[in-house]
Coordinates of C-alpha atoms and ligand atoms in Angstrom, one line a residue:
M1 CA -21.3 -13.2 -5.0
G2 CA -22.4 -15.5 -1.8
M3 CA -24.0 -18.8 -3.2
P4 CA -23.1 -21.0 -5.8
V5 CA -24.7 -20.1 -8.8
G6 CA -27.3 -22.5 -10.8
R7 CA -25.6 -23.1 -14.0
H8 CA -28.8 -21.8 -16.2
T9 CA -31.1 -19.6 -14.3
S10 CA -28.8 -17.2 -12.5
M11 CA -26.8 -16.9 -15.7
I12 CA -29.5 -15.8 -18.2
A13 CA -30.5 -13.2 -15.3
V14 CA -26.8 -11.9 -15.3
I15 CA -26.8 -11.7 -19.1
G16 CA -30.1 -10.0 -19.2
A17 CA -29.4 -7.3 -16.7
F18 CA -25.9 -6.5 -18.3
A19 CA -26.1 -7.5 -22.0
G20 CA -29.6 -6.8 -22.8
G21 CA -30.3 -10.3 -24.6
S22 CA -30.5 -14.3 -23.4
S23 CA -27.9 -16.5 -24.4
T24 CA -26.6 -20.2 -24.0
F25 CA -23.0 -20.8 -22.3
R26 CA -19.9 -22.4 -24.1
L27 CA -17.9 -23.6 -21.3
Y28 CA -14.1 -24.2 -21.4
P29 CA -13.3 -26.9 -20.0
T30 CA -16.2 -28.4 -20.8
R31 CA -16.0 -30.3 -17.5
R32 CA -16.5 -28.1 -15.0
R33 CA -18.9 -27.1 -12.1
F34 CA -19.3 -23.8 -10.4
I35 CA -17.5 -23.4 -7.3
L36 CA -17.4 -20.8 -4.7
T37 CA -14.2 -19.0 -4.5
P38 CA -13.5 -18.2 -0.5
S39 CA -13.8 -14.8 0.4
M40 CA -10.7 -13.3 2.0
S41 CA -10.6 -13.6 6.0
K42 CA -7.9 -13.4 8.4
Q43 CA -7.9 -17.5 8.4
T44 CA -6.8 -17.6 4.7
L45 CA -4.1 -14.5 4.6
P46 CA -1.3 -15.6 2.6
T47 CA 2.2 -15.5 4.4
M48 CA 4.9 -13.0 3.2
E49 CA 6.8 -15.8 2.0
T50 CA 4.1 -16.7 -0.2
L51 CA 3.6 -13.4 -1.2
V52 CA 7.2 -12.7 -2.0
G53 CA 7.7 -15.7 -4.1
F54 CA 4.7 -15.3 -5.9
C55 CA 5.3 -11.5 -6.7
K56 CA 9.0 -12.7 -8.4
R57 CA 7.5 -15.6 -10.0
K58 CA 4.9 -13.6 -11.8
G59 CA 6.7 -10.6 -12.5
I60 CA 5.1 -8.2 -9.9
I61 CA 8.2 -7.2 -7.8
Y62 CA 11.9 -8.1 -7.8
P63 CA 14.7 -7.4 -5.2
S64 CA 16.6 -4.7 -6.5
S65 CA 19.9 -5.0 -8.1
E66 CA 19.3 -9.0 -7.6
I67 CA 22.3 -9.9 -10.2
Y68 CA 24.5 -8.3 -7.7
G69 CA 23.0 -10.1 -4.9
G70 CA 20.1 -7.7 -4.1
Y71 CA 20.2 -4.3 -2.2
N72 CA 18.6 -4.1 1.0
G73 CA 15.4 -2.1 1.5
F74 CA 15.2 -1.6 -2.6
F75 CA 12.6 -3.2 -4.8
D76 CA 11.8 -3.4 -8.5
Y77 CA 8.3 -3.3 -9.8
G78 CA 8.0 -5.9 -12.9
P79 CA 5.9 -5.7 -16.0
I80 CA 2.8 -6.7 -13.9
G81 CA 3.7 -4.9 -10.6
A82 CA 4.1 -1.4 -13.1
E83 CA 0.7 -1.8 -14.2
I84 CA -0.8 -2.4 -10.6
K85 CA 1.3 0.3 -9.3
R86 CA 0.4 2.9 -11.8
N87 CA -3.5 2.0 -11.5
I88 CA -2.8 2.7 -7.7
K89 CA -1.7 6.1 -8.0
D90 CA -4.1 6.7 -11.0
A91 CA -7.2 5.8 -9.1
W92 CA -5.8 7.9 -6.1
W93 CA -5.2 10.6 -8.3
R94 CA -8.5 10.6 -9.8
D95 CA -10.5 10.8 -7.0
M96 CA -8.5 13.0 -5.1
V97 CA -7.8 15.3 -7.6
H98 CA -10.1 15.1 -10.6
R99 CA -12.9 14.1 -8.8
R100 CA -13.1 16.9 -6.6
D101 CA -13.4 20.7 -6.9
D102 CA -11.5 21.8 -3.9
I103 CA -8.0 20.0 -4.7
V104 CA -5.4 20.8 -7.0
G105 CA -2.1 18.7 -7.9
L106 CA 1.4 19.5 -7.7
D107 CA 4.7 17.6 -8.7
A108 CA 7.7 19.1 -7.0
S109 CA 11.3 18.2 -7.2
I110 CA 12.6 15.7 -5.0
I111 CA 15.7 17.5 -4.0
M112 CA 14.9 20.7 -2.7
H113 CA 16.7 23.8 -0.9
P114 CA 18.4 22.3 2.4
A115 CA 16.8 25.2 4.4
I116 CA 13.3 23.7 3.7
W117 CA 14.6 20.6 5.8
K118 CA 15.9 22.8 8.5
A119 CA 12.6 24.8 8.6
S120 CA 10.6 21.6 8.8
G121 CA 12.5 20.3 11.7
H122 CA 14.0 17.1 9.5
I123 CA 17.8 18.2 9.7
D124 CA 17.1 18.1 13.6
G125 CA 14.9 15.6 14.4
F126 CA 13.8 13.0 11.8
S127 CA 15.8 10.4 13.4
D128 CA 15.1 6.6 14.8
P129 CA 16.8 5.6 17.8
M130 CA 19.5 3.1 16.7
V131 CA 21.0 0.4 18.6
D132 CA 24.5 -1.9 17.8
C133 CA 25.3 -5.2 18.6
K134 CA 29.1 -4.8 18.9
T135 CA 29.7 -8.4 18.5
S136 CA 27.6 -9.4 15.3
K137 CA 27.7 -5.6 14.2
M138 CA 24.0 -5.8 13.4
R139 CA 22.0 -2.8 13.7
Y140 CA 18.8 -2.8 15.2
R141 CA 15.9 0.1 15.5
A142 CA 15.7 0.3 19.3
D143 CA 11.8 0.9 19.4
Q144 CA 11.2 -2.4 17.2
L145 CA 13.5 -4.4 19.8
F146 CA 11.6 -5.6 23.2
F147 CA 13.0 -6.9 26.2
A148 CA 11.9 -8.0 29.6
P149 CA 13.4 -9.3 33.1
V150 CA 13.1 -12.8 33.8
I151 CA 11.7 -12.7 37.4
V152 CA 11.6 -16.0 39.6
E153 CA 10.4 -15.5 43.1
G154 CA 11.3 -12.0 43.1
E155 CA 14.5 -12.7 41.9
T156 CA 16.2 -11.3 38.3
I157 CA 17.8 -14.3 36.9
G158 CA 18.5 -12.4 33.5
Y159 CA 16.8 -11.0 30.5
V160 CA 15.0 -11.8 27.2
C161 CA 15.1 -9.9 24.4
V162 CA 13.4 -10.1 20.9
L163 CA 12.3 -8.4 18.0
E164 CA 9.2 -6.9 17.6
S165 CA 6.5 -9.3 15.7
G166 CA 3.3 -10.2 16.3
G167 CA 4.5 -13.4 18.2
M168 CA 7.3 -11.7 20.4
Q169 CA 5.3 -12.2 23.7
A170 CA 5.1 -16.2 23.2
E171 CA 8.8 -15.7 22.0
A172 CA 9.8 -14.0 25.1
E173 CA 8.2 -16.3 27.6
A174 CA 9.4 -19.2 25.7
A175 CA 13.0 -17.9 26.0
A176 CA 12.0 -17.1 30.0
E177 CA 11.1 -20.6 30.3
K178 CA 13.8 -22.1 28.8
M179 CA 16.4 -19.7 31.0
K180 CA 14.5 -20.7 34.2
R181 CA 15.1 -24.5 33.4
K182 CA 18.9 -24.1 32.2
L183 CA 19.6 -22.0 35.4
A184 CA 17.4 -24.6 37.5
K185 CA 15.6 -22.2 39.1
Q186 CA 12.7 -23.6 41.2
G187 CA 9.4 -21.4 41.8
E188 CA 6.8 -19.2 39.9
L189 CA 8.2 -17.4 36.9
E190 CA 6.5 -13.8 36.9
P191 CA 4.3 -12.7 34.0
I192 CA 6.9 -11.4 31.1
K193 CA 6.6 -7.6 30.8
L194 CA 7.9 -6.5 27.6
K195 CA 9.4 -3.1 27.1
D196 CA 11.0 -1.5 23.8
Y197 CA 14.3 -0.7 24.6
T198 CA 14.3 3.2 24.4
A199 CA 12.9 2.3 27.9
A200 CA 15.6 0.5 29.4
R201 CA 17.8 1.9 32.0
E202 CA 21.5 2.6 31.8
D203 CA 22.2 -0.7 33.9
E204 CA 20.1 -2.9 31.9
Y205 CA 22.1 -2.1 28.7
A206 CA 24.7 -4.9 29.6
R207 CA 22.2 -7.1 30.8
I208 CA 19.9 -7.5 27.8
P209 CA 21.0 -10.4 25.3
S210 CA 21.7 -9.5 21.6
P211 CA 19.0 -10.9 19.6
A212 CA 22.0 -11.9 17.1
T213 CA 24.1 -13.7 19.6
G214 CA 21.5 -14.7 22.4
E215 CA 24.4 -13.2 24.8
P216 CA 24.4 -10.2 26.9
G217 CA 27.0 -7.4 27.1
S218 CA 27.2 -6.3 23.3
L219 CA 24.1 -4.1 23.0
T220 CA 24.9 -0.1 22.9
A221 CA 23.0 2.2 24.3
P222 CA 20.3 3.6 21.8
R223 CA 21.5 6.8 19.8
D224 CA 19.4 9.1 17.3
F225 CA 20.0 8.0 13.7
N226 CA 18.9 10.7 11.0
L227 CA 17.1 8.7 8.6
M228 CA 17.7 11.4 5.5
F229 CA 19.8 10.7 2.5
E230 CA 22.2 13.1 2.0
T231 CA 23.7 14.1 -1.5
N232 CA 25.9 17.0 -2.6
V233 CA 24.8 19.5 -5.2
G234 CA 27.2 21.1 -7.8
A235 CA 30.8 20.6 -8.6
L236 CA 32.3 21.0 -5.0
R237 CA 31.4 18.5 -2.3
D238 CA 31.5 20.3 1.1
A239 CA 29.4 21.2 3.8
A240 CA 27.9 23.7 2.2
S241 CA 27.0 21.6 -0.8
V242 CA 24.9 19.2 1.3
A243 CA 21.4 18.3 -0.1
Y244 CA 19.0 15.7 1.1
L245 CA 16.8 13.2 -0.8
R246 CA 13.2 14.3 0.2
P247 CA 12.0 12.1 3.3
E248 CA 8.2 13.2 2.5
T249 CA 6.4 14.7 -0.4
A250 CA 4.8 17.2 2.0
Q251 CA 7.4 19.9 2.2
G252 CA 7.2 20.3 -1.6
I253 CA 3.4 21.4 -1.2
F254 CA 4.4 23.6 1.8
Q255 CA 7.0 25.4 0.4
N256 CA 4.4 25.9 -3.0
F257 CA 1.7 26.7 -0.9
K258 CA 2.1 30.5 -2.0
N259 CA 2.6 29.9 -5.5
V260 CA -0.4 27.7 -5.8
V261 CA -2.6 30.3 -3.9
D262 CA -1.2 33.0 -6.1
T263 CA -1.4 31.4 -9.5
T264 CA -4.8 29.8 -9.3
R265 CA -8.4 30.4 -7.9
V266 CA -8.3 28.3 -5.3
K267 CA -9.9 29.2 -1.8
I268 CA -9.7 28.1 1.7
P269 CA -10.6 25.2 2.2
F270 CA -8.5 23.7 -0.5
G271 CA -6.1 20.7 -0.6
I272 CA -2.8 20.3 -2.8
A273 CA -2.0 16.9 -3.4
Q274 CA 1.3 15.3 -4.6
I275 CA 2.4 11.6 -5.4
G276 CA 6.4 11.1 -5.9
K277 CA 9.2 9.1 -4.5
A278 CA 10.4 9.8 -0.9
F279 CA 13.6 8.1 0.6
R280 CA 14.3 7.1 4.2
N281 CA 17.5 5.8 5.2
E282 CA 15.6 3.1 7.5
I283 CA 18.0 1.4 10.1
T284 CA 15.8 -2.0 9.6
P285 CA 13.8 -1.9 6.5
R286 CA 11.8 -5.2 6.5
N287 CA 8.6 -7.1 5.4
F288 CA 9.1 -6.4 1.9
I289 CA 8.0 -3.5 0.5
F290 CA 6.1 -2.2 3.6
R291 CA 9.1 -0.6 5.0
S292 CA 11.7 0.4 2.5
R293 CA 14.3 3.1 1.7
E294 CA 13.0 4.2 -1.5
F295 CA 9.1 4.2 -1.5
E296 CA 6.0 6.4 -3.2
Q297 CA 3.9 8.6 -1.3
M298 CA 0.5 10.2 -2.3
E299 CA 0.2 13.2 0.2
M300 CA -2.3 15.6 0.5
E301 CA -2.3 18.6 2.2
Y302 CA -6.1 20.3 3.1
F303 CA -5.9 24.0 4.2
I304 CA -8.3 25.2 6.4
D305 CA -9.3 27.6 9.0
S306 CA -7.8 27.6 12.1
D307 CA -10.7 27.6 14.6
D308 CA -11.5 24.0 16.5
A309 CA -14.8 23.1 15.2
T310 CA -13.4 23.3 11.3
W311 CA -10.4 21.1 12.3
Q312 CA -12.4 18.3 14.2
K313 CA -15.0 18.3 11.5
V314 CA -12.6 18.2 8.7
Y315 CA -10.4 15.6 10.3
R316 CA -13.2 13.2 10.8
E317 CA -14.4 13.8 7.3
W318 CA -11.1 13.2 5.6
L319 CA -11.0 9.8 8.0
D320 CA -13.9 8.6 6.6
W321 CA -13.1 9.5 2.9
C322 CA -9.6 7.3 3.1
K323 CA -11.4 4.4 4.7
Q324 CA -14.1 4.6 1.9
W325 CA -11.4 5.1 -0.7
L326 CA -9.5 2.1 0.4
L327 CA -12.8 -0.3 0.2
S328 CA -13.5 1.3 -3.4
I329 CA -10.2 -0.1 -4.3
G330 CA -10.9 -3.6 -3.0
I331 CA -9.8 -3.4 0.3
P332 CA -12.1 -5.4 2.5
E333 CA -13.8 -3.6 5.5
D334 CA -12.7 -6.0 8.1
M335 CA -9.3 -5.9 7.3
I336 CA -8.8 -2.0 8.2
S337 CA -9.4 -0.4 11.6
E338 CA -8.4 2.8 13.5
D339 CA -5.6 3.6 15.8
V340 CA -6.1 7.2 17.5
H341 CA -2.6 8.4 19.0
P342 CA -3.0 9.3 22.6
P343 CA -2.3 12.8 23.3
E344 CA 1.3 12.1 25.0
K345 CA 2.2 10.7 21.9
L346 CA 1.6 13.3 19.7
S347 CA 4.1 16.0 18.1
H348 CA 3.8 19.1 20.1
Y349 CA 2.3 20.8 16.9
S350 CA -0.2 18.0 16.1
K351 CA -3.8 18.6 17.4
G352 CA -4.6 14.7 16.5
T353 CA -3.3 12.0 14.3
T354 CA -5.1 8.7 13.5
D355 CA -4.0 5.7 11.3
I356 CA -5.5 3.4 9.5
M357 CA -4.3 0.0 10.1
F358 CA -4.4 -3.0 7.8
E359 CA -4.3 -6.5 8.8
F360 CA -0.9 -7.5 6.6
P361 CA 0.4 -11.1 7.4
F362 CA 2.9 -10.1 9.8
G363 CA 0.3 -8.4 12.2
K364 CA -1.8 -5.0 12.0
Q365 CA -0.1 -2.0 10.9
E366 CA -0.1 1.7 9.8
L367 CA -0.9 1.8 6.4
W368 CA -2.6 5.5 6.3
G369 CA -1.7 8.2 8.3
I370 CA -4.3 11.3 9.0
A371 CA -2.7 14.0 10.9
C372 CA -3.8 17.5 11.9
R373 CA -0.4 19.4 11.8
G374 CA -1.9 22.9 12.9
N375 CA -0.2 25.5 11.0
F376 CA 3.3 24.5 11.9
D377 CA 4.9 23.9 8.6
L378 CA 3.7 27.1 7.3
T379 CA 4.7 29.0 10.2
Q380 CA 8.1 27.3 10.1
H381 CA 8.5 28.0 6.6
Q382 CA 7.2 31.8 6.9
Q383 CA 10.2 32.3 9.7
H384 CA 13.0 30.5 8.1
S385 CA 12.5 32.0 4.4
G386 CA 11.0 35.3 5.7
K387 CA 8.3 35.1 3.3
S388 CA 4.5 35.6 4.4
M389 CA 2.3 32.3 4.4
E390 CA -0.8 34.3 5.4
I391 CA -3.9 34.5 3.5
F392 CA -6.4 37.2 3.8
D393 CA -9.6 36.2 5.1
E394 CA -12.4 38.4 3.6
A395 CA -15.3 38.1 5.7
R396 CA -13.0 38.7 9.1
K397 CA -10.8 41.4 7.3
Q398 CA -7.9 39.6 8.9
K399 CA -4.9 37.8 8.0
Y400 CA -3.9 34.2 8.7
I401 CA -1.6 31.2 8.6
P402 CA -4.2 28.3 7.4
H403 CA -4.0 24.9 9.5
V404 CA -3.9 21.8 7.6
V405 CA -5.2 18.1 8.0
E406 CA -2.9 15.6 6.3
P407 CA -3.6 12.4 4.7
A408 CA -0.4 10.8 4.2
L409 CA -0.6 7.2 2.4
G410 CA 2.3 4.9 0.8
V411 CA 1.8 3.7 -2.7
D412 CA 3.9 0.5 -2.0
R413 CA 2.3 0.0 1.6
T414 CA -1.5 0.3 -0.5
F415 CA 0.1 -2.1 -3.1
L416 CA 1.2 -5.0 -0.1
A417 CA -2.2 -4.3 1.4
I418 CA -4.3 -5.0 -2.0
L419 CA -2.0 -7.9 -2.7
T420 CA -2.7 -9.6 0.9
A421 CA -6.3 -9.2 0.4
A422 CA -6.5 -10.2 -3.2
Y423 CA -4.3 -13.4 -3.1
C424 CA -6.2 -16.4 -2.9
E425 CA -5.9 -20.0 -3.4
D426 CA -8.9 -22.3 -4.1
E427 CA -9.8 -24.9 -6.2
V428 CA -11.8 -25.3 -9.7
D429 CA -13.2 -29.1 -10.6
G430 CA -10.5 -30.3 -8.4
D431 CA -7.5 -28.5 -9.4
K432 CA -5.7 -26.0 -7.4
R433 CA -5.8 -22.5 -8.8
T434 CA -4.2 -19.2 -7.4
V435 CA -6.0 -16.3 -8.1
L436 CA -5.6 -12.4 -7.5
K437 CA -9.1 -11.0 -6.8
L438 CA -8.0 -7.3 -7.8
H439 CA -10.5 -4.8 -8.1
P440 CA -11.1 -3.9 -11.9
R441 CA -9.6 -0.2 -11.2
I442 CA -6.3 -2.1 -9.8
A443 CA -6.0 -5.2 -12.2
P444 CA -2.9 -4.7 -14.5
Y445 CA -5.0 -6.3 -17.7
K446 CA -8.8 -5.9 -17.3
V447 CA -9.5 -8.3 -20.2
A448 CA -7.4 -11.1 -21.9
V449 CA -8.7 -12.2 -25.3
L450 CA -8.0 -16.0 -26.3
P451 CA -8.5 -17.4 -29.9
L452 CA -9.4 -21.1 -28.7
V453 CA -7.0 -22.5 -31.2
K454 CA -4.0 -20.5 -32.7
N455 CA -3.8 -22.4 -36.1
K456 CA -7.3 -21.7 -37.9
P457 CA -6.5 -18.1 -39.8
A458 CA -10.1 -17.1 -39.8
L459 CA -10.6 -17.3 -35.9
V460 CA -7.2 -16.1 -34.9
E461 CA -8.5 -13.0 -37.2
K462 CA -11.8 -12.5 -35.8
A463 CA -10.0 -12.8 -32.2
Q464 CA -7.6 -10.1 -33.3
E465 CA -10.3 -8.0 -34.7
I466 CA -12.1 -8.1 -30.9
Y467 CA -8.5 -7.4 -29.1
T468 CA -8.1 -4.4 -31.3
R469 CA -11.3 -3.1 -30.4
L470 CA -11.1 -3.7 -26.9
Q471 CA -7.8 -2.4 -26.5
K472 CA -8.8 0.9 -27.6
R473 CA -10.7 1.4 -24.3
W474 CA -8.7 -1.1 -21.9
H475 CA -5.4 -2.7 -21.3
C476 CA -5.7 -5.9 -22.8
A477 CA -3.9 -9.2 -22.8
W478 CA -3.3 -11.6 -25.8
D479 CA -2.6 -15.3 -25.0
S480 CA -3.0 -17.9 -27.7
A481 CA -0.3 -20.6 -26.3
A482 CA -1.2 -23.5 -24.2
A483 CA -4.7 -25.2 -23.6
I484 CA -7.5 -22.8 -23.0
G485 CA -7.7 -24.1 -19.0
R486 CA -4.0 -23.0 -18.5
R487 CA -4.6 -20.0 -20.1
Y488 CA -7.3 -19.3 -17.8
R489 CA -5.2 -20.3 -14.8
R490 CA -2.6 -17.6 -15.9
Q491 CA -4.6 -14.7 -16.3
D492 CA -6.3 -15.8 -12.7
E493 CA -3.0 -15.4 -11.3
I494 CA -2.3 -11.9 -12.5
G495 CA -5.9 -11.0 -11.5
T496 CA -7.5 -10.2 -14.9
P497 CA -11.0 -10.1 -14.5
Y498 CA -12.4 -11.2 -17.5
C499 CA -11.1 -13.7 -20.4
V500 CA -12.8 -13.6 -23.7
T501 CA -12.9 -16.8 -26.1
I502 CA -13.1 -16.9 -29.6
D503 CA -14.1 -20.3 -31.0
F504 CA -15.3 -22.2 -33.9
E505 CA -19.0 -21.1 -33.0
T506 CA -18.0 -17.5 -33.1
I507 CA -16.7 -17.8 -36.7
E508 CA -19.4 -20.4 -37.9
Q509 CA -22.3 -19.7 -36.5
D510 CA -23.5 -16.9 -34.1
N511 CA -20.6 -14.1 -33.8
K512 CA -20.6 -14.7 -30.1
V513 CA -17.8 -14.9 -27.9
T514 CA -17.4 -16.3 -24.6
V515 CA -16.8 -14.2 -21.4
R516 CA -15.2 -15.9 -18.2
D517 CA -15.4 -14.4 -15.0
R518 CA -12.1 -14.7 -13.0
D519 CA -13.8 -15.0 -9.5
T520 CA -16.7 -17.1 -10.4
T521 CA -15.3 -18.7 -13.2
E522 CA -18.7 -18.4 -14.9
Q523 CA -19.0 -18.4 -18.6
M524 CA -21.8 -16.7 -20.8
R525 CA -22.0 -16.0 -24.6
L526 CA -22.3 -12.4 -25.9
N527 CA -22.2 -11.0 -29.0
E528 CA -19.8 -8.2 -29.5
D529 CA -22.1 -5.2 -28.5
A530 CA -23.2 -6.6 -25.7
L531 CA -19.7 -7.8 -24.7
M532 CA -18.7 -4.2 -24.8
Q533 CA -21.6 -3.0 -22.7
F534 CA -21.1 -5.7 -20.3
L535 CA -17.6 -4.9 -19.6
S536 CA -18.2 -1.0 -19.7
E537 CA -20.4 -1.7 -16.8
K538 CA -18.1 -4.2 -15.1
L539 CA -14.4 -2.4 -16.0
D540 CA -15.7 1.4 -15.9
V541 CA -16.1 1.8 -12.3
Ligands
LIG1 N1 4.3 13.4 5.6 C1 3.9 12.8 6.4 C2 4.4 11.5 6.6 O1 5.3 11.1 5.9 P1 4.6 9.3 7.4 O2 3.9 8.5 8.5 O3 6.0 9.0 7.9 O4 4.1 10.6 7.4 C3 3.3 8.4 5.3 O5 4.4 8.7 6.1 C4 3.1 6.9 4.9 O6 4.2 6.8 4.1 C5 2.8 6.1 5.7 O7 1.6 5.9 6.6 C6 3.0 4.8 4.9 O8 2.1 4.4 4.2 C7 4.2 5.2 4.0 N2 5.5 5.1 4.2 C8 6.4 5.8 5.5 N3 7.3 5.6 5.3 C9 7.8 3.9 4.6 C10 8.6 3.2 4.4 N4 10.0 3.2 4.9 N5 8.4 2.2 3.5 C11 7.2 2.2 2.8 N6 6.4 3.1 3.1 C12 6.3 3.6 4.0

C-alpha cells in the first residue's frame, strides 16, 4: 500500500474486489485517521537490543535455562515464537517438497554412526581457529578477531585489536589515535589496515592486545577447535562409544541416498530435503539466534548429472529459487544480496558457492548458502562404507556417482531475518504502536476475534460462533479483555494480519462484522460469507 487511502472510495473498491459487495465502515476506536505505516528500510532497522527485549516480552524467544542464569548459545521459543518457527518450516517444506515433483523428504536420526563424520571430513576438519586470552580466560574465534599495527611516520608504535563488527574499522582507528596521543607521537598516522588474527605472524602474537584487557602479551597462537559435540552411546564410556550430535543435516541425506533411490521412483535430477536440529559447539555464539549452539537447518541435496553445463545451470536456478522463496515469505528484496565465494576460498571439492546475504541489525551476514559440492560426499561414503553410491545412466549405459547442488538454510537465522524485516514502530492517531508486519504464511495467528464487550451474552455467543468457524480453517486468537484499541495493539505486536470485531450492530442490525487490517489499520464491514471469502484470498497464499 503506497499511499494513504481515502476513507470511502478506495475502501469500497477493496470490499468490491474481495468480498463481492459494498458496505459501510465501523471504526474502532471511532476517532481515527488512516495513516501510512513506513515500509522497512535500512534506516528503520531495529537494534538487536530492541529485538531481544521485544522477543522476551512477547513470548517469542527466551534465553534457555533462564531460571539458572541462562545458558550461552541456547534459546527457547515461546508460544508465539514456536508458531512462527513452525510456519517457517511448513512454508519451506510445502514449497520445497509438496509443490515440486522432483523432491522428496527425509527425517534422519540426529546421532548417526561416527564413521559418517570420518567420511565426511568433520572429525578431521570441522573446526574453527580459536584463540585464548590467558589473563581474562576469554576465548575468541581467531577469524573474528581483527588487528592492525599502528604506524606513525614508518614506526610501529603498537597494535590495536577489535572484535568483528560493522563498526570495527572506526573503532580500530579511534584506538590508534588514542595510542598515538598517549605515547605523544608526532607525525602522520598511516591508514589502519585490519587483518584477522589467523593472518598474524608468530612475532606479532605477543604484541597484539587482548580485546578483554586492552593489554598485549596474553593472547595465544590460534589453534583448531572441533565444533562437534561429543556424546557416548551405550553403557560404556570409552573411546569406542564416542558419537557426535550432527553438526549438519546434510550427511543424513547422503548416507540415505541409495535407500531413497532403491525404494522410491526418483530419477536424476532429483532432490532430498530435510529439516532438523544441528549442533555446533560454537566458540563465540553471538547475535542472539544468528549463531547459536543448537539450531535447525532446512537443507536440500539436489542430485544431478556431472557435466559442467548442468551444474552451472542448476546452481543458478537454485540461487534464483532461494531468493524468490525469501521474497515470497515477506523478506524485502533490498535487504538481500549475493556473495559469491572467490575460487581461492572454496573447499577443494566445491565448484562454486554463493551465500545469500541479509541486512541484519549487526551488518550484512550469510543467511542461506548455495553450494555445488560435486560428488565429494557420495564418493567419500562409497569409499568409507564400501557400498556403491553409483547410479546407472540408461542413455549412456554407464554408471556414475551423481553431483550435488545444496541450498542450506538455517531456520533460526531465517526467523531473525523475518523479525528484523517485520519489526516496525509507527503512530496511529498520535499513539505509538509496535507492529510485526509478518507475511500471512508466517504470522502466528492469522485472525483475532474480538467481541466488542464481554458482558452481553448474545454478542459473545455470536463472536464464539464466528471464532469456531474461523478456527476450522486458520489458527485464530480470541481476545475479549480490555478496550478495543488496546486489543488491536496487542494483535499488531504479534503480527496478526486481521482482527474481526463483533459489535451491537452485528447482532441487532446487519449480521456484519468489522475486519481490521494490521498494516493499514483500515476497517470494513462484511457479512460472514464475505468475511470467509476475503480472509481466504488474503491468507491462503
Ligand atoms: N550442509 C552445509 C552447511 O551446513 P553451513 O553454511 O555451515 O552449511 C548452513 O550451514 C546454514 O545453517 C547457514 O547458512 C545458516 O543459515 C545456518 N547456520 C549455520 N551455523 C549456524 C549457527 N551456529 N547458528 C544458527 N544457524 C546456523
